[in-house]
Amino acid sequence: MADENIALMAHLLRRSGFGASRDEIEAKAAQGYQQTLDDLLNPESQPIIEEDLVYRYNPSYWQSAAIENNVQAWLYTMINTPRQLQEKMSLFWHMIFCAGHSKIDSGYEMGRMVAMFREHGMGNFRDLIYRLSTSPGMMYYLDNTESHQVAVNENYGRELLELFSLGAGKDEEFNYSEDDVKACARAFTGWNNAPAYPPFPYGRSPWEFRFDPADHDDGEKTFLGETGPWNGDDILDIICKQPATARFLARHLYNYFVADDAQIPAWRLTPPQNLNLIQEMEKAYFDSGYDITEMLRVLFNSDTFKSEEVRYAKVKSPAEVVAGTLRLVEEHREIKLGLFQHSQEPKYMGMDLMNPPTVEGWHTGREWIDSGTLVERINYASDLLGNTELPGVKGLINRLMSRGDSLSPETFVDGCLDLIGPITVDDGTRSELVAHAQKAGDLRHGSSSEQSDFTRRTGEMFQMIASTAEFQFE
Amino acid sequence: MVSTQKDPVLAILSLSGGNDGLNTIIPRSNGLYRDFRPSLSISEDQIIPINDDLGFHPAMGPLKKFWDEGKLAIFLGMGYPNSSYSHFRSMDIWHTCEPDTQGSEGWLGRVIKDLDPHSENVLTGVNFGRGLPRALAKDGVPVASVGDLETYGLLTGIEGDSQRSEALDVFGRMYSPAIGRGAVMDYIRNTGTDALKGADILATAPQKYSSSVEYSNSAVGQYMKNIAQTHLAGFGTRVLYTTSPYNSFDTHANQAALHSGLWTDVSNTVENFMTDLREHQASDNVLLFMFTEFGRRITDNGSGTDHGSAGIAFAVGEGVKGGIYGEYPSLDVNEQEEGGNLKYNQDFRSVYTSILEDWMGLDAKPIVGGSFEKTKFL
């Protein structure tokens, strides 16, 4: 059965990044959990992707207006960056601070926003939410460019409170009132872009955020009980010191990294799965002066995170299916053609990266799965895992061969489950896989014909494991 | 499978990218057309006349046949208030019927829910193409999305028929109701069972099919063939959807050749599709609707045309009252929409409303989000 060190490391690497090949899992396990976690939490200590090289091979990625190029460059980064947690956090913020290409209509702008999440997503939350509130893409996406001193548009003001910071409620209480929304929206008047309107059809760029004092309502406002001539900056200060904001971040981080929990509209009435851990993360938020990395440190060091109970307790997002499978089989670990097709796959599975369906983002957990997306997920992962020419798959097969000259069907199935995860499946699932393996008997790899048979059967077993319900979780 | 041959069926072909309406249904008697299209106007002798004022693009001969039969409805000036020039946004609006807010639920998702509220038939709605268009998206509504009907299914990567069928047997047993690890696992197992059922049924469609019609090898040709195959197989599918290759109608440059190629393919395919259904006495209950997210700029840019607003849509079918619906938007500079575009005069939700009420027999209001005067073409 699976080695606990390996199982724990595989779990950490699946959650804090996009999984890893077996070689990487074992190497990190040898370094130890603490060292690996320190590296993850200090992305700057890890090498950065060689952007020059990426652009030399893909000149079209450079400041590209095409959304496809930006999504492709992002997937390449997910697969290849040694700074895995940083990239996982850029996806985290993209799934919360939702702006989409369907309205913004500029791949360049979407790429720029994700790069901002990458650079600042593990820093200070006050800093991050200021950058969000001065992002030209977001100002346009949520109509703050249409919000004027004399005609306030409440869209950004409302979503900032409901979806980007406080959340509608916690502990059965509401976190803010309609009057707070109005005050917030007034404070953000004048936060817009120059040029004011995208110069369509000749491209949306270059527009930049600009604060227009003449269009700003500097009158007195009462926001969350505090009265003054608040500007957007003041609102962000008030937001960041609210316990609700700490709760909002802690719950989102838990739901993203630990286990699928209720989704944000339910948070007012549904208590967190693990209130202790949430409270420890809230404390880290305030003790550190709103440092996101300190919340992550608490999370990844917690007994809850390390416990077996939360392993495979999350349904993989489509980005995780695609990037995770590619990392496991060691495909596209260098620059080469063919990434475009892979970069379209998350969309087929219901996650059109850089183009979330609405400002609420994607519904996660079991809602990733329907009969259409399940077929895509299964076929995608099983096609790659069944391709015995891929280096990662070859590596797994070699490891399996080294486990003995002759493998019984049980040992074979357990070995495959171990090497591909380690993943635990229900007894019923396991006995179906074993029964299937028994039909062709023990596996040997002495002669070349035995080797090719071993290879074929292992590839097929990987495909079948990739098709299980269990494999949909991470 | 219960035979539902007589139930009305809706097939939709989305012309992705923004089809140039001005060069599709050409306002041939309007001098302004040639003034605004110095590079891209189509000469009078090539236009296929519809009446004194309008004519088809020269590549649309096969569609003219249905016009002559009185089975083709042409919708002019199609759009919605405050037209968006973004492909994504505008397509979203046509998909969700929500021009003011960003909706996540599709109008056809709601249709499928109304037709089959308990999801008794996993194939009530089928999409051909990879990934589900938002038109078909609705929570709890299963829609099969088929990239290639010939090879559709689970575990398609397993080589050898017997190996694959064995693997699918194992899959079926692994997904059969068991004591799972909780509600989510049970849900996934049920979904997998539905998917396998749907795939098993769909896989029989190509085998059941024989026809004298030969569709083109283009994506539009093959997917429309798949729609015909699925309809003819009698699975009770009521909504069939496909999209031309993504943004193929987005003819910013080299439009003359591109547009002609696109319409040659679409027109031939529609003719093949109708011929195929008629050959099988299966055309009576099918309505084919074709739309695009917007029309294009009135003035050409020397080689192509840029994004515009009001566009053109079509319906073909035995139940269609052939004719022109809506007004041709004015080309007069003073009557154009800001930015040199055609002003819409027919809300797409009017056409949806007729499709829903007069063809599908559903209450349109909750599906299109309001009351719209019907465009009476059925």
Coordinates of C-alpha atoms in Angstrom, one line a residue, chain B residues 14 28 56-57 71 76 81 88 94 108 112 125 158 174 178 180 193 201 214 217 247 304 310 320 355 366 371:
Chain B
S14 CA -25.1 29.2 -35.5
R28 CA -29.7 45.4 -55.0
F56 CA -29.3 36.4 -52.7
H57 CA -25.5 36.2 -52.7
K71 CA -40.3 27.1 -47.2
L76 CA -34.1 41.2 -41.8
P81 CA -31.3 47.2 -28.1
F88 CA -18.6 36.9 -27.1
W94 CA -28.5 35.6 -28.3
L108 CA -32.5 26.2 -25.1
I112 CA -35.0 21.2 -22.7
G125 CA -30.9 18.0 -26.3
I158 CA -8.8 2.3 -26.0
M174 CA -17.9 0.7 -11.5
A178 CA -23.0 1.3 -4.8
G180 CA -20.5 5.5 -2.3
T193 CA -24.3 6.1 -16.0
I201 CA -27.7 5.1 -27.8
E214 CA -23.5 13.2 -49.7
N217 CA -16.5 17.2 -45.6
N247 CA -15.6 32.9 -35.8
G304 CA -13.4 43.0 -45.6
A310 CA -28.3 44.4 -37.2
V320 CA -42.4 27.7 -42.5
I355 CA -40.4 29.3 -32.6
P366 CA -40.2 32.7 -19.1
S371 CA -43.4 39.4 -24.0

